[in-house]
Amino acid sequence: VERFGRYPHRNALLGRVSTPEEERWLAEDTPGWATSQRPLGEGSEAAPPPLAGPADSRRAVRLIALDCTSALSERSAPTGDVLPFFQWALRLGYVVARVWSSAESRRDHGAPAAGLGPMVHFEVFGEAGAAGEPADPLDSLLARGRALLPDLEPRQILHVGGRRREAAEAAAAHGLRAASVERPRSAGRPRGGGEQAPRGVVVVASFEEVRLRLESAGGEWAEG
């Protein structure tokens, strides 16, 4: 960013033309996380086969949105599994977004989210931002997503939140796919306190589980 004012490795994804200097940088000095095909899952033997690119309207999930207010409340990024998950998502061509319930939540949780900056295409906030932008962050998420993917449908957005289940419930109510990452707090306590997940919300134990579910279903997101 200091050198080019943008991330050159995103040029092809966003339809931008690389300058000759950027092309040289991409050929010689691209950071490893941007091009690595090394498996991210512990114990994996081979990198997953690439899914269709984000322009492919047939893919079930095309945009992955991280609810930073809830998912980062346990300070799980960037040293945990959040950063590797978004490196994987970017490499496979997903559009990636961050969702904040308010500007205050970004201030409170911005530090752990800072490492995700290079992987994010855009972010949305709870209160209205730019003129004409919806106040509801999920409405804004869909509007911003359609700016990149004009035929994007709500069901093609996977909203990933944390223990604050109302965020996941709101996403499901908007027609989005919803995952709630609820890490076990102790070895003897079930994730989510043993509570039944709200309708339309899939409870998982980690971001690694989100990745594995998407891979095993070829990009689909099964509820249940």
Short mmCIF file of C-alpha atoms in Angstrom, two decimals:
data_model
loop_
_atom_site.label_atom_id
_atom_site.label_comp_id
_atom_site.label_asym_id
_atom_site.label_seq_id
_atom_site.Cartn_x
_atom_site.Cartn_y
_atom_site.Cartn_z
CA VAL A 1 0.00 0.00 0.00
CA GLU A 2 2.82 2.41 0.81
CA ARG A 3 4.37 1.73 -2.57
CA PHE A 4 1.33 1.55 -4.86
CA GLY A 5 -1.56 3.05 -2.88
CA ARG A 6 -3.51 -0.20 -3.29
CA TYR A 7 -3.07 -3.99 -3.11
CA PRO A 8 -1.81 -5.12 -6.57
CA HIS A 9 -2.69 -8.79 -5.95
CA ARG A 10 -6.38 -7.76 -5.96
CA ASN A 11 -6.25 -6.16 -9.40
CA ALA A 12 -7.44 -9.19 -11.37
CA LEU A 13 -10.20 -9.91 -8.85
CA LEU A 14 -11.52 -6.34 -8.99
CA GLY A 15 -11.06 -5.89 -12.74
CA ARG A 16 -8.22 -3.37 -12.39
CA VAL A 17 -5.33 -3.06 -14.84
CA SER A 18 -1.91 -3.53 -13.26
CA THR A 19 0.84 -1.05 -14.03
CA PRO A 20 4.17 -2.41 -15.35
CA GLU A 21 5.72 -1.81 -11.94
CA GLU A 22 2.89 -3.69 -10.22
CA GLU A 23 3.29 -6.58 -12.66
CA ARG A 24 6.97 -6.82 -11.78
CA TRP A 25 6.12 -6.78 -8.08
CA LEU A 26 3.49 -9.48 -8.54
CA ALA A 27 5.99 -11.64 -10.40
CA GLU A 28 8.86 -11.15 -7.97
CA ASP A 29 7.76 -9.90 -4.57
CA THR A 30 4.17 -11.02 -3.98
CA PRO A 31 3.71 -11.87 -0.28
CA GLY A 32 3.45 -15.59 0.38
CA TRP A 33 -0.06 -15.47 1.85
CA ALA A 34 -1.42 -13.94 -1.37
CA THR A 35 -0.31 -16.81 -3.61
CA SER A 36 0.50 -19.72 -1.32
CA GLN A 37 -1.18 -23.01 -2.09
CA ARG A 38 -0.05 -24.49 1.20
CA PRO A 39 -2.92 -26.15 3.10
CA LEU A 40 -4.14 -24.02 5.99
CA GLY A 41 -5.76 -26.80 7.97
CA GLU A 42 -3.55 -28.57 10.47
CA GLY A 43 -2.81 -32.09 9.30
CA SER A 44 -3.93 -31.43 5.73
CA GLU A 45 -1.99 -33.23 3.01
CA ALA A 46 -2.95 -31.16 -0.03
CA ALA A 47 -4.41 -27.76 -0.77
CA PRO A 48 -8.15 -27.82 -1.57
CA PRO A 49 -9.03 -27.58 -5.27
CA PRO A 50 -10.02 -24.02 -6.28
CA LEU A 51 -13.72 -23.25 -6.36
CA ALA A 52 -15.34 -21.15 -9.07
CA GLY A 53 -14.48 -17.46 -8.96
CA PRO A 54 -16.78 -14.85 -7.39
CA ALA A 55 -18.22 -13.93 -10.79
CA ASP A 56 -19.74 -17.42 -11.05
CA SER A 57 -23.37 -16.86 -10.04
CA ARG A 58 -23.91 -20.60 -9.64
CA ARG A 59 -21.77 -20.81 -6.52
CA ALA A 60 -23.89 -21.04 -3.39
CA VAL A 61 -21.68 -18.79 -1.24
CA ARG A 62 -19.94 -15.91 -3.00
CA LEU A 63 -19.49 -13.35 -0.23
CA ILE A 64 -18.28 -14.05 3.32
CA ALA A 65 -19.03 -11.39 5.93
CA LEU A 66 -17.36 -11.34 9.33
CA ASP A 67 -19.43 -9.79 12.12
CA CYS A 68 -16.50 -8.19 13.92
CA THR A 69 -18.53 -6.98 16.89
CA SER A 70 -19.45 -10.52 17.95
CA ALA A 71 -16.85 -12.78 16.33
CA LEU A 72 -13.88 -10.79 17.63
CA SER A 73 -15.18 -10.19 21.14
CA GLU A 74 -13.04 -13.09 22.37
CA ARG A 75 -9.91 -11.60 20.77
CA SER A 76 -9.47 -14.54 18.43
CA ALA A 77 -7.82 -12.60 15.58
CA PRO A 78 -5.34 -12.16 14.11
CA THR A 79 -3.31 -14.77 16.02
CA GLY A 80 -5.96 -17.49 15.99
CA ASP A 81 -7.80 -19.15 13.12
CA VAL A 82 -9.54 -16.03 11.75
CA LEU A 83 -6.62 -14.71 9.71
CA PRO A 84 -5.81 -18.08 8.05
CA PHE A 85 -9.50 -18.50 7.24
CA PHE A 86 -9.66 -15.21 5.37
CA GLN A 87 -6.36 -15.88 3.61
CA TRP A 88 -7.98 -19.07 2.33
CA ALA A 89 -11.20 -17.27 1.36
CA LEU A 90 -9.33 -14.60 -0.60
CA ARG A 91 -7.19 -17.18 -2.37
CA LEU A 92 -10.30 -19.05 -3.52
CA GLY A 93 -11.94 -15.91 -4.87
CA TYR A 94 -14.58 -15.09 -2.26
CA VAL A 95 -15.56 -11.48 -1.76
CA VAL A 96 -14.83 -10.66 1.89
CA ALA A 97 -16.48 -8.00 4.07
CA ARG A 98 -16.41 -6.82 7.66
CA VAL A 99 -19.62 -5.88 9.48
CA TRP A 100 -19.72 -3.58 12.52
CA SER A 101 -22.80 -2.84 14.59
CA SER A 102 -21.55 0.73 15.10
CA ALA A 103 -18.50 2.94 14.81
CA GLU A 104 -17.98 2.41 18.55
CA SER A 105 -17.71 -1.34 18.04
CA ARG A 106 -15.00 -0.76 15.45
CA ARG A 107 -13.12 1.36 17.97
CA ASP A 108 -13.43 -1.34 20.64
CA HIS A 109 -12.55 -4.31 18.44
CA GLY A 110 -10.49 -2.66 15.73
CA ALA A 111 -7.15 -3.86 17.08
CA PRO A 112 -7.78 -7.61 16.67
CA ALA A 113 -9.39 -6.94 13.30
CA ALA A 114 -6.45 -4.94 11.99
CA GLY A 115 -4.67 -8.00 10.62
CA LEU A 116 -7.64 -8.72 8.35
CA GLY A 117 -7.29 -5.44 6.43
CA PRO A 118 -5.50 -6.83 3.35
CA MET A 119 -8.18 -9.52 2.97
CA VAL A 120 -11.24 -7.25 3.08
CA HIS A 121 -12.98 -5.75 0.05
CA PHE A 122 -15.26 -3.45 2.08
CA GLU A 123 -16.83 -2.93 5.51
CA VAL A 124 -20.23 -1.69 6.67
CA PHE A 125 -21.51 -0.06 9.85
CA GLY A 126 -24.78 -0.06 11.77
CA GLU A 127 -25.49 3.63 11.40
CA ALA A 128 -25.88 5.28 8.01
CA GLY A 129 -22.57 6.20 6.43
CA ALA A 130 -22.36 7.51 2.89
CA ALA A 131 -25.38 9.30 1.46
CA GLY A 132 -28.08 6.85 0.54
CA GLU A 133 -26.46 3.90 2.30
CA PRO A 134 -28.98 1.87 4.34
CA ALA A 135 -28.76 2.22 8.11
CA ASP A 136 -29.18 -1.53 8.70
CA PRO A 137 -25.69 -3.05 8.32
CA LEU A 138 -27.09 -6.17 6.66
CA ASP A 139 -29.02 -4.15 4.08
CA SER A 140 -25.84 -2.17 3.49
CA LEU A 141 -23.89 -5.43 3.20
CA LEU A 142 -26.14 -6.64 0.40
CA ALA A 143 -26.05 -3.26 -1.37
CA ARG A 144 -22.25 -3.07 -1.23
CA GLY A 145 -21.94 -6.70 -2.27
CA ARG A 146 -24.09 -6.07 -5.33
CA ALA A 147 -21.78 -3.23 -6.32
CA LEU A 148 -19.14 -5.94 -6.91
CA LEU A 149 -21.49 -8.80 -7.84
CA PRO A 150 -24.61 -7.31 -9.48
CA ASP A 151 -26.59 -10.57 -9.43
CA LEU A 152 -25.72 -11.40 -5.81
CA GLU A 153 -28.58 -12.97 -3.84
CA PRO A 154 -28.92 -12.83 -0.02
CA ARG A 155 -28.58 -16.63 0.21
CA GLN A 156 -25.13 -16.31 -1.43
CA ILE A 157 -23.82 -14.35 1.56
CA LEU A 158 -22.41 -16.27 4.52
CA HIS A 159 -22.54 -14.17 7.70
CA VAL A 160 -20.06 -15.43 10.32
CA GLY A 161 -20.59 -14.18 13.85
CA GLY A 162 -19.75 -15.19 17.41
CA ARG A 163 -21.54 -15.88 20.66
CA ARG A 164 -23.73 -12.80 20.27
CA ARG A 165 -26.42 -14.87 18.58
CA GLU A 166 -28.77 -12.00 17.83
CA ALA A 167 -26.37 -10.99 15.04
CA ALA A 168 -26.63 -14.44 13.46
CA GLU A 169 -30.40 -14.49 13.94
CA ALA A 170 -30.71 -11.11 12.22
CA ALA A 171 -28.62 -12.39 9.31
CA ALA A 172 -30.83 -15.46 8.94
CA ALA A 173 -33.93 -13.26 9.08
CA HIS A 174 -32.52 -11.24 6.16
CA GLY A 175 -32.22 -14.43 4.12
CA LEU A 176 -28.45 -14.72 4.54
CA ARG A 177 -26.63 -17.93 5.43
CA ALA A 178 -25.56 -17.65 9.06
CA ALA A 179 -22.83 -19.29 11.13
CA SER A 180 -22.19 -18.69 14.81
CA VAL A 181 -18.64 -19.49 15.94
CA GLU A 182 -18.98 -20.51 19.58
CA ARG A 183 -15.71 -21.80 20.94
CA PRO A 184 -15.81 -24.14 23.96
CA ARG A 185 -14.92 -22.17 27.07
CA SER A 186 -13.71 -25.25 28.90
CA ALA A 187 -13.10 -28.89 28.10
CA GLY A 188 -16.20 -30.03 29.94
CA ARG A 189 -18.64 -27.44 28.68
CA PRO A 190 -20.39 -27.85 25.33
CA ARG A 191 -20.13 -24.99 22.88
CA GLY A 192 -22.93 -22.50 23.09
CA GLY A 193 -23.78 -23.71 26.60
CA GLY A 194 -25.79 -26.60 25.15
CA GLU A 195 -28.47 -24.28 23.80
CA GLN A 196 -30.30 -25.12 20.61
CA ALA A 197 -29.23 -22.96 17.69
CA PRO A 198 -31.84 -20.51 16.34
CA ARG A 199 -33.57 -21.52 13.12
CA GLY A 200 -31.34 -20.88 10.11
CA VAL A 201 -28.16 -20.54 12.19
CA VAL A 202 -25.40 -23.16 12.08
CA VAL A 203 -23.30 -23.32 15.25
CA VAL A 204 -19.64 -24.25 14.73
CA ALA A 205 -16.65 -24.46 17.06
CA SER A 206 -14.11 -22.59 14.93
CA PHE A 207 -13.42 -20.81 11.65
CA GLU A 208 -11.62 -23.97 10.57
CA GLU A 209 -14.96 -25.77 10.81
CA VAL A 210 -16.55 -23.11 8.60
CA ARG A 211 -13.85 -23.71 6.00
CA LEU A 212 -14.23 -27.49 6.15
CA ARG A 213 -18.01 -27.27 5.76
CA LEU A 214 -17.65 -25.11 2.65
CA GLU A 215 -14.97 -27.37 1.17
CA SER A 216 -16.82 -30.61 1.83
CA ALA A 217 -19.97 -29.29 0.14
CA GLY A 218 -18.21 -27.71 -2.84
CA GLY A 219 -19.05 -24.17 -1.73
CA GLU A 220 -22.58 -24.92 -0.55
CA TRP A 221 -23.65 -24.04 2.99
CA ALA A 222 -25.95 -26.65 4.48
CA GLU A 223 -28.17 -25.65 7.39
CA GLY A 224 -28.02 -28.52 9.81
#
